[in-house]
mmCIF file of C-alpha atoms in Angstrom:
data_model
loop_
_atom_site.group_PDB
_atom_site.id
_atom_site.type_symbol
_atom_site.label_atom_id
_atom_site.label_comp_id
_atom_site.label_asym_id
_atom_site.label_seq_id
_atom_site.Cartn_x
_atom_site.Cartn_y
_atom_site.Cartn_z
ATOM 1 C CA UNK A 630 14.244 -1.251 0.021
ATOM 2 C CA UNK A 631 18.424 -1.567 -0.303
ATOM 3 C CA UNK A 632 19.282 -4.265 2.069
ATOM 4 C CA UNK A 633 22.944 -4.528 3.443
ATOM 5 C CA UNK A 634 23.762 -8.233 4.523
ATOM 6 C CA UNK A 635 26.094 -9.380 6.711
ATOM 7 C CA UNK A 636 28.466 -9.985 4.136
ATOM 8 C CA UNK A 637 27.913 -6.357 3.147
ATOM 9 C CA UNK A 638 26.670 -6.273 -0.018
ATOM 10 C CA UNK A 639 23.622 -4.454 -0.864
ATOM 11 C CA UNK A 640 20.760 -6.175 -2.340
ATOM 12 C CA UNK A 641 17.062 -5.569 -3.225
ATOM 13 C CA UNK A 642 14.271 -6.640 -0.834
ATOM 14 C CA UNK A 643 10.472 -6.680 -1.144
ATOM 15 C CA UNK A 644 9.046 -5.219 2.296
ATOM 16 C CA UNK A 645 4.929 -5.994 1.510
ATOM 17 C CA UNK A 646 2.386 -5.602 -0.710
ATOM 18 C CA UNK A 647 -0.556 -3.062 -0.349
ATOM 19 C CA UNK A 648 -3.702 -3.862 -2.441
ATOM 20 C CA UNK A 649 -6.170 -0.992 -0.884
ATOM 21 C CA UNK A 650 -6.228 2.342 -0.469
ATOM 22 C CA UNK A 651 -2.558 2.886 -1.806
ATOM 23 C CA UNK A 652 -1.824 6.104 -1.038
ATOM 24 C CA UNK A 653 -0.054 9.226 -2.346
ATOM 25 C CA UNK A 654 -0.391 8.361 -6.030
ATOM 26 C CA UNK A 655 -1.394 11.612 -6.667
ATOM 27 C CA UNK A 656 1.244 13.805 -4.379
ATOM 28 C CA UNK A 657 4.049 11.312 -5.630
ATOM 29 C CA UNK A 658 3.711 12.861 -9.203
ATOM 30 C CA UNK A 659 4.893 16.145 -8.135
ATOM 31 C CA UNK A 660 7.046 14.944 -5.947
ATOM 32 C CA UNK A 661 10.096 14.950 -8.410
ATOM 33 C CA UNK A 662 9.037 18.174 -10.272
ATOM 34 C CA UNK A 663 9.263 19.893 -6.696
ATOM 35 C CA UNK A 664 12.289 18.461 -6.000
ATOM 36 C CA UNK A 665 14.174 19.341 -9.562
ATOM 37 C CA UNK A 666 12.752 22.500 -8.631
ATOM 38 C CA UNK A 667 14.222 22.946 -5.402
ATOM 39 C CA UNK A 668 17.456 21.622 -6.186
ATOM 40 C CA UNK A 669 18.167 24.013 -9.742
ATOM 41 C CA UNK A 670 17.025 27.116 -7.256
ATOM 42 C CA UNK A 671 20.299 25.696 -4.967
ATOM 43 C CA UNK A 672 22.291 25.957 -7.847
ATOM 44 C CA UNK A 673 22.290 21.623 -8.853
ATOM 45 C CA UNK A 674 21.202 21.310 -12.392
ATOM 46 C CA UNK A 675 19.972 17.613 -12.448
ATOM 47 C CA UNK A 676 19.079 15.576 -15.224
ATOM 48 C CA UNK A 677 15.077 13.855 -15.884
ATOM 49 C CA UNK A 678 17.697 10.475 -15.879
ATOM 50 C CA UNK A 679 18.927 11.866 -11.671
ATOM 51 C CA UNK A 680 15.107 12.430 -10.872
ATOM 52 C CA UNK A 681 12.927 10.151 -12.640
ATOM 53 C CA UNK A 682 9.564 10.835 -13.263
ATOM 54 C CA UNK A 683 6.524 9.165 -11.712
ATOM 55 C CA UNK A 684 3.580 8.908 -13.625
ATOM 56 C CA UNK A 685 1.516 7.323 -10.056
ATOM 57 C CA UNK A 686 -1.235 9.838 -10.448
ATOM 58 C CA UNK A 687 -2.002 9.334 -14.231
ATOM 59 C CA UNK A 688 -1.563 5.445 -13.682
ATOM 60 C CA UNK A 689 -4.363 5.280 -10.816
ATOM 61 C CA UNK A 690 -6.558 7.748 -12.889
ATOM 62 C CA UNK A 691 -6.385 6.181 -16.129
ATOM 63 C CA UNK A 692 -6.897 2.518 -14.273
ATOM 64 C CA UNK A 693 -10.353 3.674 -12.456
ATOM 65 C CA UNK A 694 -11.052 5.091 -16.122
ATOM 66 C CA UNK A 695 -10.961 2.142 -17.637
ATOM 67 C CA UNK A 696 -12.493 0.145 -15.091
ATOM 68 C CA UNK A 697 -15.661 3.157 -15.096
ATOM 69 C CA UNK A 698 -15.384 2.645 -19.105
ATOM 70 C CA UNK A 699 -15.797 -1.272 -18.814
ATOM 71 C CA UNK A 700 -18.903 -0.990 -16.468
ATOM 72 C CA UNK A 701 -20.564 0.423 -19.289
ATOM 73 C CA UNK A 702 -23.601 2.823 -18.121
ATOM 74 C CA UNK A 703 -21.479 7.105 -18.668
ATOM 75 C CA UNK A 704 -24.006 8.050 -16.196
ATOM 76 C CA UNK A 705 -22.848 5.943 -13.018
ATOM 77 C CA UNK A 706 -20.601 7.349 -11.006
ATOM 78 C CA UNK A 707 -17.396 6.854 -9.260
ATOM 79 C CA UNK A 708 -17.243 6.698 -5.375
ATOM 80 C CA UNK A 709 -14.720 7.511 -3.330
ATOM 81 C CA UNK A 710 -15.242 5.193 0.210
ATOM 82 C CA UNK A 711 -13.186 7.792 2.530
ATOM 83 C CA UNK A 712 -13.601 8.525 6.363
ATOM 84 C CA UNK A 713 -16.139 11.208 7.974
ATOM 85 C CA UNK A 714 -12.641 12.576 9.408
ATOM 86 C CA UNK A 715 -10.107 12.441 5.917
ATOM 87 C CA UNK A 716 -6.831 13.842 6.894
ATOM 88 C CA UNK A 717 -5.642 12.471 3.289
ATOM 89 C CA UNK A 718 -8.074 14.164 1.297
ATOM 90 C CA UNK A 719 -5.630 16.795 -0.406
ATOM 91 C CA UNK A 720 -4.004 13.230 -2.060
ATOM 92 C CA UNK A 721 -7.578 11.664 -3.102
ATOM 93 C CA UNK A 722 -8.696 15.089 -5.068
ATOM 94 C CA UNK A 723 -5.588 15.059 -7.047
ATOM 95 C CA UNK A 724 -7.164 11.705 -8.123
ATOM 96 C CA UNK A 725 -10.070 12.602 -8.471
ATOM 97 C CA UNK A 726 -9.444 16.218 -10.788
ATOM 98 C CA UNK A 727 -6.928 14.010 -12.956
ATOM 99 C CA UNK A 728 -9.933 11.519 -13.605
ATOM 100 C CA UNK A 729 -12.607 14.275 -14.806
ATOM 101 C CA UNK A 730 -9.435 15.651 -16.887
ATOM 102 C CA UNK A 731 -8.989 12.384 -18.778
ATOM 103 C CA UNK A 732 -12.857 12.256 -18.836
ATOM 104 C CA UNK A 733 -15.135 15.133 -17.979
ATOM 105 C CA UNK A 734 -18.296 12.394 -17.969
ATOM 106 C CA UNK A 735 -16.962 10.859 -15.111
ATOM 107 C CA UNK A 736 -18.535 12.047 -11.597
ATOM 108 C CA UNK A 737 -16.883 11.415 -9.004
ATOM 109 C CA UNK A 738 -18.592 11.839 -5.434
ATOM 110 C CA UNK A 739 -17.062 10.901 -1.746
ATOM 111 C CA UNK A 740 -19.161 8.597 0.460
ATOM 112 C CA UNK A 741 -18.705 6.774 4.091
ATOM 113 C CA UNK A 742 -19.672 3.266 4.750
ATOM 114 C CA UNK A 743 -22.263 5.101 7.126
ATOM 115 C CA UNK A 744 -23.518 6.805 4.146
ATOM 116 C CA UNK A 745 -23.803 3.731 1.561
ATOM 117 C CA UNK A 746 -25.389 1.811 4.662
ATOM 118 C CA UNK A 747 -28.274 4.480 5.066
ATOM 119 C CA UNK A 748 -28.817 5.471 1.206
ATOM 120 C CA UNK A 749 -27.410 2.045 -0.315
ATOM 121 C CA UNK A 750 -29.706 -0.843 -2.150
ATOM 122 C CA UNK A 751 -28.943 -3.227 -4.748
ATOM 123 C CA UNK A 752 -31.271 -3.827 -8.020
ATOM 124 C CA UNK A 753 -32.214 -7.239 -9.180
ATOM 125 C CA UNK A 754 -29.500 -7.401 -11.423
ATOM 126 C CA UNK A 755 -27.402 -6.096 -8.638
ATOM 127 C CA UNK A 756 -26.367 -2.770 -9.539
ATOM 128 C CA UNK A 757 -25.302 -0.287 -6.804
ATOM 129 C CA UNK A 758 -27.373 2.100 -6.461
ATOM 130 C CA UNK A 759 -26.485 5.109 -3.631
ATOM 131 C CA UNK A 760 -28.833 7.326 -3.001
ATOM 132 C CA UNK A 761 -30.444 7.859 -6.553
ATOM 133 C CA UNK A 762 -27.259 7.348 -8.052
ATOM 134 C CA UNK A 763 -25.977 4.130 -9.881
ATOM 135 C CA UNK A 764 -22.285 3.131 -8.787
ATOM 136 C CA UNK A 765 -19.463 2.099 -11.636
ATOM 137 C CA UNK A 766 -16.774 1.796 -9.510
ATOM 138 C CA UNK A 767 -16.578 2.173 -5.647
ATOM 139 C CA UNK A 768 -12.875 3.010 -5.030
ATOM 140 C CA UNK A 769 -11.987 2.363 -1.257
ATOM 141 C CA UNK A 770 -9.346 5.073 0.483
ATOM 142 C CA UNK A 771 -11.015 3.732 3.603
ATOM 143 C CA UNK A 772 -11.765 0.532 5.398
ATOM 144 C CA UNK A 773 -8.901 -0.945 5.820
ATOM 145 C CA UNK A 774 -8.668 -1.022 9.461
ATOM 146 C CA UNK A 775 -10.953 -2.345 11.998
ATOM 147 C CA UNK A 776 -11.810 1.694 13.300
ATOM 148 C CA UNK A 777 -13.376 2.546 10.313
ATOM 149 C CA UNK A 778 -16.375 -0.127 11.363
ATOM 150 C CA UNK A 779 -17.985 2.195 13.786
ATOM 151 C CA UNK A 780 -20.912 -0.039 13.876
ATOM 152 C CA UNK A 781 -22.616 -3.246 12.364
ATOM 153 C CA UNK A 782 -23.978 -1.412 9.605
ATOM 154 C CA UNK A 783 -20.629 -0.436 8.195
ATOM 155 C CA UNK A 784 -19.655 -4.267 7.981
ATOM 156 C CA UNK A 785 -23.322 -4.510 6.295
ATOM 157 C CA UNK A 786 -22.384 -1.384 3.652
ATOM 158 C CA UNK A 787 -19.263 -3.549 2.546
ATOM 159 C CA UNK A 788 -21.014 -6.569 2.144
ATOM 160 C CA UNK A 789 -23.910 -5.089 0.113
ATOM 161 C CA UNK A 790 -20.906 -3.217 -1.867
ATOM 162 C CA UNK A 791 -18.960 -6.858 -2.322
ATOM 163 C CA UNK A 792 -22.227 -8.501 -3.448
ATOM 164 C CA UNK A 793 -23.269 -5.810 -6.318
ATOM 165 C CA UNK A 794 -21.753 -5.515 -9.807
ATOM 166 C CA UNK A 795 -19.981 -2.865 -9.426
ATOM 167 C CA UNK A 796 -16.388 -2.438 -9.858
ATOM 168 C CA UNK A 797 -14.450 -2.986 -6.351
ATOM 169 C CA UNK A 798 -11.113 -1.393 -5.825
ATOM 170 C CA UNK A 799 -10.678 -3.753 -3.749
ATOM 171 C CA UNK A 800 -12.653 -6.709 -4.078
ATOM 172 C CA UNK A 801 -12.946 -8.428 -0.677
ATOM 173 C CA UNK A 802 -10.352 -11.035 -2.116
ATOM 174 C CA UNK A 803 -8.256 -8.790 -3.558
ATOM 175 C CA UNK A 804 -7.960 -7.004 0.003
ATOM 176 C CA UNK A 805 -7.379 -10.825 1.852
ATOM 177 C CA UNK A 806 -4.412 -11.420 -1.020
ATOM 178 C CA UNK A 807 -2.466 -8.426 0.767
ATOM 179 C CA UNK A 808 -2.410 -9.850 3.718
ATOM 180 C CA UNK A 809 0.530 -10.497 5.779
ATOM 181 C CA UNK A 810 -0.061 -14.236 5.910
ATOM 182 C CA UNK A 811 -0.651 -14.488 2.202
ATOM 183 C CA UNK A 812 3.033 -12.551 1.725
ATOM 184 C CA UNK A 813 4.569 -15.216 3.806
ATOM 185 C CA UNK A 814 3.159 -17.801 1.920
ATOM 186 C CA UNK A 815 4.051 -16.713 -1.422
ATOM 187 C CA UNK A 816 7.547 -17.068 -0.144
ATOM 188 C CA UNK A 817 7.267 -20.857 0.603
ATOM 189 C CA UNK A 818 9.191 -23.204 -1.887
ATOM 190 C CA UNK A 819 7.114 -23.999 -5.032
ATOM 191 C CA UNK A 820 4.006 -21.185 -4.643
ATOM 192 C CA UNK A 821 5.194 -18.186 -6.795
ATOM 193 C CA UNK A 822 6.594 -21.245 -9.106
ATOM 194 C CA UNK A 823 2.805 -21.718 -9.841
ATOM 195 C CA UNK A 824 1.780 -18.401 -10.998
ATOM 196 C CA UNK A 825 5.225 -17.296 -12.896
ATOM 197 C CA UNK A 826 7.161 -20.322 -13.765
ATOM 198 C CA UNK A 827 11.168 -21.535 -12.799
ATOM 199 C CA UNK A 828 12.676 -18.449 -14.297
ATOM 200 C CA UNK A 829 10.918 -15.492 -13.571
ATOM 201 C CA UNK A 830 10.094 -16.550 -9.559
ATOM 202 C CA UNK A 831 13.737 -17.466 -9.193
ATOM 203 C CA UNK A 832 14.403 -13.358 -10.491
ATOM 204 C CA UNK A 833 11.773 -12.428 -8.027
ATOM 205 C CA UNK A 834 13.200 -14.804 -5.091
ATOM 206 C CA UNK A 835 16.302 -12.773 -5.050
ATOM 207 C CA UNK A 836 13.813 -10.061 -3.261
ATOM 208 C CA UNK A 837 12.520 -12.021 -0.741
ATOM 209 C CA UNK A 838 13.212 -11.587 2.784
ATOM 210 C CA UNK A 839 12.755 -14.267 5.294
ATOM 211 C CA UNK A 840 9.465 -14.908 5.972
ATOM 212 C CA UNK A 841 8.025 -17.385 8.731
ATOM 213 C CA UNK A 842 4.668 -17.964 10.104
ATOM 214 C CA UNK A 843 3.974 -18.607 13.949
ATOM 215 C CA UNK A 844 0.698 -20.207 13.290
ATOM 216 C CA UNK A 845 2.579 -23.512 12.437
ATOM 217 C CA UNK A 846 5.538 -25.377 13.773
ATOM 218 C CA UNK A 847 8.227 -26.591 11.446
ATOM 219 C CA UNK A 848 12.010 -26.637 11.520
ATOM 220 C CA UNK A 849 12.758 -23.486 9.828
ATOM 221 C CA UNK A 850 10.161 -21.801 12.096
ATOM 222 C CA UNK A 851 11.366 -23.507 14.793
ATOM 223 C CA UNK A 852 14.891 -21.890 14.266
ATOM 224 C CA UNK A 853 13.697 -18.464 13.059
ATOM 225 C CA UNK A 854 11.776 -18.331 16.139
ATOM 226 C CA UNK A 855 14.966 -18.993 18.621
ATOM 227 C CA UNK A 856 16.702 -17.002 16.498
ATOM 228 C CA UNK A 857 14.642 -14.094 17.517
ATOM 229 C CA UNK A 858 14.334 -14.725 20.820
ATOM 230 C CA UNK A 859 18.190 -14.087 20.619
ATOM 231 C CA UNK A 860 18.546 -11.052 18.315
ATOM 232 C CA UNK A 861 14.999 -9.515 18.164
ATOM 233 C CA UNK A 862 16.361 -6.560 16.639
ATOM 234 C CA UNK A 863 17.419 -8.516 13.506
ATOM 235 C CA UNK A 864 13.300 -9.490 13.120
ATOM 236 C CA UNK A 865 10.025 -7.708 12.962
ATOM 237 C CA UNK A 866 6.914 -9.189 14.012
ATOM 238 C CA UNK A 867 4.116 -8.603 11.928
ATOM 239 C CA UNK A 868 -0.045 -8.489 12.116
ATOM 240 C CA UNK A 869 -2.623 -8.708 9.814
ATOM 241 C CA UNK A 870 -3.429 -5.223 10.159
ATOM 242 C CA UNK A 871 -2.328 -2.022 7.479
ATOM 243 C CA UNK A 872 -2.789 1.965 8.190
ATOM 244 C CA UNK A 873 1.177 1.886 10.083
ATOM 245 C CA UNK A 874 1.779 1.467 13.558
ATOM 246 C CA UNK A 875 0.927 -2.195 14.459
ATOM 247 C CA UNK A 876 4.504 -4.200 14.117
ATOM 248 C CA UNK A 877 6.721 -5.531 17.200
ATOM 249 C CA UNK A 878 10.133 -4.727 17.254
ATOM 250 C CA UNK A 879 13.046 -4.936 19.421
ATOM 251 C CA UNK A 880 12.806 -6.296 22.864
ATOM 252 C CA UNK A 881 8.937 -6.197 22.147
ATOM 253 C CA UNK A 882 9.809 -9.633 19.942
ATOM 254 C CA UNK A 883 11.135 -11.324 22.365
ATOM 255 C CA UNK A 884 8.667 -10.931 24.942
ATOM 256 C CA UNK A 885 6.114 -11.572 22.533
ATOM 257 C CA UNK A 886 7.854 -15.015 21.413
ATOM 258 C CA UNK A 887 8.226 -16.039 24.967
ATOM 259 C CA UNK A 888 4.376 -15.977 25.413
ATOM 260 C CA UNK A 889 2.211 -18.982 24.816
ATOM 261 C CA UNK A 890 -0.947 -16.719 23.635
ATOM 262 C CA UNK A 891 -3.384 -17.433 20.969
ATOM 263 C CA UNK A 892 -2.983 -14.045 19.643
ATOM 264 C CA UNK A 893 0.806 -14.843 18.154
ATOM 265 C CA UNK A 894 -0.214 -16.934 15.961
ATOM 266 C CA UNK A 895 -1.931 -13.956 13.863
ATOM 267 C CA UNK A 896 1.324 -12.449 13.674
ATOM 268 C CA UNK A 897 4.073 -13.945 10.744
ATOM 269 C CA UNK A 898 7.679 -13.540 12.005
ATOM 270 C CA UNK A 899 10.097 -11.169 9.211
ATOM 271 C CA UNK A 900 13.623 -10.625 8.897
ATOM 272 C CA UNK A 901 14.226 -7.053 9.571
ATOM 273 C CA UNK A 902 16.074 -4.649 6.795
ATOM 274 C CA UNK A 903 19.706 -3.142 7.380
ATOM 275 C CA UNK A 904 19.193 -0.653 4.830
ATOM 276 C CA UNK A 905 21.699 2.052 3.924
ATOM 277 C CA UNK A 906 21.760 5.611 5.535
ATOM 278 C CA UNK A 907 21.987 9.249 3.977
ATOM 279 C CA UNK A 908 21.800 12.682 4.519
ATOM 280 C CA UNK A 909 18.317 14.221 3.997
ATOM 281 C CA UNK A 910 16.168 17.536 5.254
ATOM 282 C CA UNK A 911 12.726 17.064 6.533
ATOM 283 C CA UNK A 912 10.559 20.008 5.814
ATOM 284 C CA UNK A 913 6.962 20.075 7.628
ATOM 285 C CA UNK A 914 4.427 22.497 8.303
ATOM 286 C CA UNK A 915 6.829 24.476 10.933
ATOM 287 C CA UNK A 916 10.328 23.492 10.696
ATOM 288 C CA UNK A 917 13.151 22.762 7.807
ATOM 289 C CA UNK A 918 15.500 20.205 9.889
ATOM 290 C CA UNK A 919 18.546 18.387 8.540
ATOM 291 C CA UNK A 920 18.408 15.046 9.109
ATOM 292 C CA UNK A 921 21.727 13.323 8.893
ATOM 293 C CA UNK A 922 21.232 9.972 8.469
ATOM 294 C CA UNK A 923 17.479 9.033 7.077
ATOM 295 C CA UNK A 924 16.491 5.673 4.818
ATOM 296 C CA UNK A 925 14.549 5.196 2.126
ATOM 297 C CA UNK A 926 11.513 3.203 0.706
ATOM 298 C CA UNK A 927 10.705 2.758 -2.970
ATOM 299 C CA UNK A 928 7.295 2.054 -3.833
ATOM 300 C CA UNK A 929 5.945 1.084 -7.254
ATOM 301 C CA UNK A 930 2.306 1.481 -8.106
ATOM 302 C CA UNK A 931 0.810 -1.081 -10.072
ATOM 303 C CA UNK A 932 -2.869 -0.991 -12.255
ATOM 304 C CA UNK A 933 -4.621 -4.567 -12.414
ATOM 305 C CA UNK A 934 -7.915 -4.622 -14.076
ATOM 306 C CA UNK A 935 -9.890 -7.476 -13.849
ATOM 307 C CA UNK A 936 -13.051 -9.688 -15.475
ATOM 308 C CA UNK A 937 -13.435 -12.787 -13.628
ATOM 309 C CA UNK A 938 -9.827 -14.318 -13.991
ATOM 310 C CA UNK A 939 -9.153 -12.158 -16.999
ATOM 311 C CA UNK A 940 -6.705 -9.660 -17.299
ATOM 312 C CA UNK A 941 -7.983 -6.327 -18.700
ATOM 313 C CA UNK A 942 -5.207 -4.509 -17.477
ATOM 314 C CA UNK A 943 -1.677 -5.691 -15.597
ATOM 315 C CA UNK A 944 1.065 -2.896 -15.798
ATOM 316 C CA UNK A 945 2.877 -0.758 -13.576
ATOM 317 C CA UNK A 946 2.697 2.836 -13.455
ATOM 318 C CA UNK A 947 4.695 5.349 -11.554
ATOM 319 C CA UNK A 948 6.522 5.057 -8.058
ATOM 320 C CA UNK A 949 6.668 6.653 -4.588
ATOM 321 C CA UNK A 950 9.831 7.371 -2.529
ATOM 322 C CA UNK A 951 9.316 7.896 1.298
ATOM 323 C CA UNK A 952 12.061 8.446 3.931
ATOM 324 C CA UNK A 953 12.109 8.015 7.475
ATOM 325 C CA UNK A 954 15.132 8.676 10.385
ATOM 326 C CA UNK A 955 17.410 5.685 10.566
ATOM 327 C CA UNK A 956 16.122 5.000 14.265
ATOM 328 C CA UNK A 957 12.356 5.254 13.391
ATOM 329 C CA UNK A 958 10.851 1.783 12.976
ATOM 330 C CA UNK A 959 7.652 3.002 10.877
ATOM 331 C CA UNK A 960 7.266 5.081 7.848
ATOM 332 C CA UNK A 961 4.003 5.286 6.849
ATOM 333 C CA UNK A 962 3.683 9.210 5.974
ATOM 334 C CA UNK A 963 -0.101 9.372 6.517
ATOM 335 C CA UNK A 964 0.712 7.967 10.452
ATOM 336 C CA UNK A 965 3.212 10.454 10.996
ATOM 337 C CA UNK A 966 6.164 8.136 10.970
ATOM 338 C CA UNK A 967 7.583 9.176 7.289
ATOM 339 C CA UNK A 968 8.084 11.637 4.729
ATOM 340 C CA UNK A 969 7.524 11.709 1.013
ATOM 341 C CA UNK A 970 10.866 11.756 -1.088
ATOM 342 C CA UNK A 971 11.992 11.516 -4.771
ATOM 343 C CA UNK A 972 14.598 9.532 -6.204
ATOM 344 C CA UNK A 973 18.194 11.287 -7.380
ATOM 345 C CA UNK A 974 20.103 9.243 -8.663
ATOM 346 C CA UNK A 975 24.121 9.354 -9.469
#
């Protein structure tokens, strides 16, 4: 996201990272051919330059591909880990038909935890087996929030799923390394150094926003935190929680500091984004509103494939642009807070 500083210059700043069930790959891809559509029917002939493509959908097809390829067995399937209630489902087929495209061998089928806890066993050699069906690759679009455990056995699915062979997307530790707290750590002096070297974490520095955690006490902390106490609104507060709708902002930060609970210490303390307004319309399934002064969000998929601490695969593929109303603090789209977008550039 653009970030204007006090000094008024507008920079580039990372917001979070989102390692499971990334969402709108596949609706992101039309995205742009909708709105070069839309725009040469108002009479503005753009350019492929003005509204870059995405290629999100064919990145997250061709990565659970590969990763079904590299299992090895063409008659194991793919499974889609989604809820009994999917709202996002329209997103997840687009996935799923540009898969059997690439490869019409692949099968993909759509299962709950529930499900894999009632039909789900592991072999010796711990393959997945669901039902009388082997599992490649066991792609979760589900199971990232606490609801989505309806009962012990759910928590018991995910575990027999994290102890077979098959391909996780995500593993367990994969999930954990999106965490808040492991964003705010990255950010401490020396960590990315490990991982990229001097040169290329100093580039990616330049994106970093403030990041300080509550469950310890050190100077910097110690002044971030008065800090918000006196401007909450330039800081969000943030859990260890994804799916939208779980940060503290405003006045809702400074109560929060000025409790001595337990419970703040699994938040990590952010400097909030001044990003740039513009002019937008919001169309939804009743109304096309103008909205005069919205804010964007640029995200950029990425396809990692793993073998132990191999890389198979490391490359990014395709990007998402959501908007939001200037005043709203969320934007997850799937929450309600949000809107998909393209980019159009000058």
């Amino acid at each position: 996201m653009l970030h204007r500083d006090q000094g008024r210059d507008l920079l580039l700043r990372q917001i979070e990272i989102n390692t499971i069930s990334v969402s709108f790959g596949g609706m992101a891809q039309t995205m742009d051919q909708f709105h070069s559509y839309v725009l040469k029917q108002c009479g503005c002939e753009v350019t492929e330059k003005q509204v870059p493509k995405s290629l999100s959908l064919d990145g997250m097809a061709m990565g659970l591909l590969e990763a079904w390829k590299k299992y090895g067995n063409p008659r194991a399937t793919v499974v889609f880990i989604v809820m009994s209630n999917e709202r996002n489902i329209f997103d997840q087929r687009l996935v799923e038909w540009r898969l059997q495209e690439m490869d019409p061998r692949v099968r993909v089928v759509r299962h709950t935890l529930s499900h894999v806890a009632e039909h789900g066993s592991l072999s010796a050699d711990k393959a997945l087996t669901i039902g009388d069906e082997e599992a490649a690759v066991v792609y979760f679009r589900s199971a990232y929030m606490p609801a989505h455990y309806t009962s012990d056995k759910d928590w018991e699915a995910r575990l027999l799923i994290e102890r077979s062979r098959t391909v996780k997307c995500p593993s367990v530790g994969l999930q954990l390394a999106g965490s808040k707290k492991v964003q705010q750590v990255l950010t401490q002096p020396g960590v990315v150094e490990r991982y990229l070297g001097q040169e290329r974490a100093a580039l990616l520095r330049t994106t970093f926003a403030g990041q300080y955690a509550l469950d310890e006490e050190s100077d910097e902390q110690r002044r971030a935190v008065s800090h918000a106490t006196e401007c909450p609104d330039l800081y969000v507060m943030k859990p260890q929680r994804e799916g939208g709708g779980n940060n503290l902002y405003g006045e809702r930060v400074r109560t929060a500091l000025c409790q001595d609970c337990p419970q703040l210490k699994a938040f990590v303390l952010m400097e909030r984004l001044n990003p740039p307004c513009h002019s937008n319309w919001r169309l939804d399934a009743k109304t096309f509103t103008a909205c005069p002064c919205t804010v964007g969000e640029l995200g950029v998929f990425g396809v990692l494939l793993t073998e132990g601490e191999t890389q198979l695969l490391n490359c990014q593929m395709g990007h998402l642009m959501r908007n939001k109303a200037v005043d709203a603090d969320e934007a997850g789209v799937a929450a309600g807070f949000g809107g998909l977008g393209s980019l159009l550039l000058q």
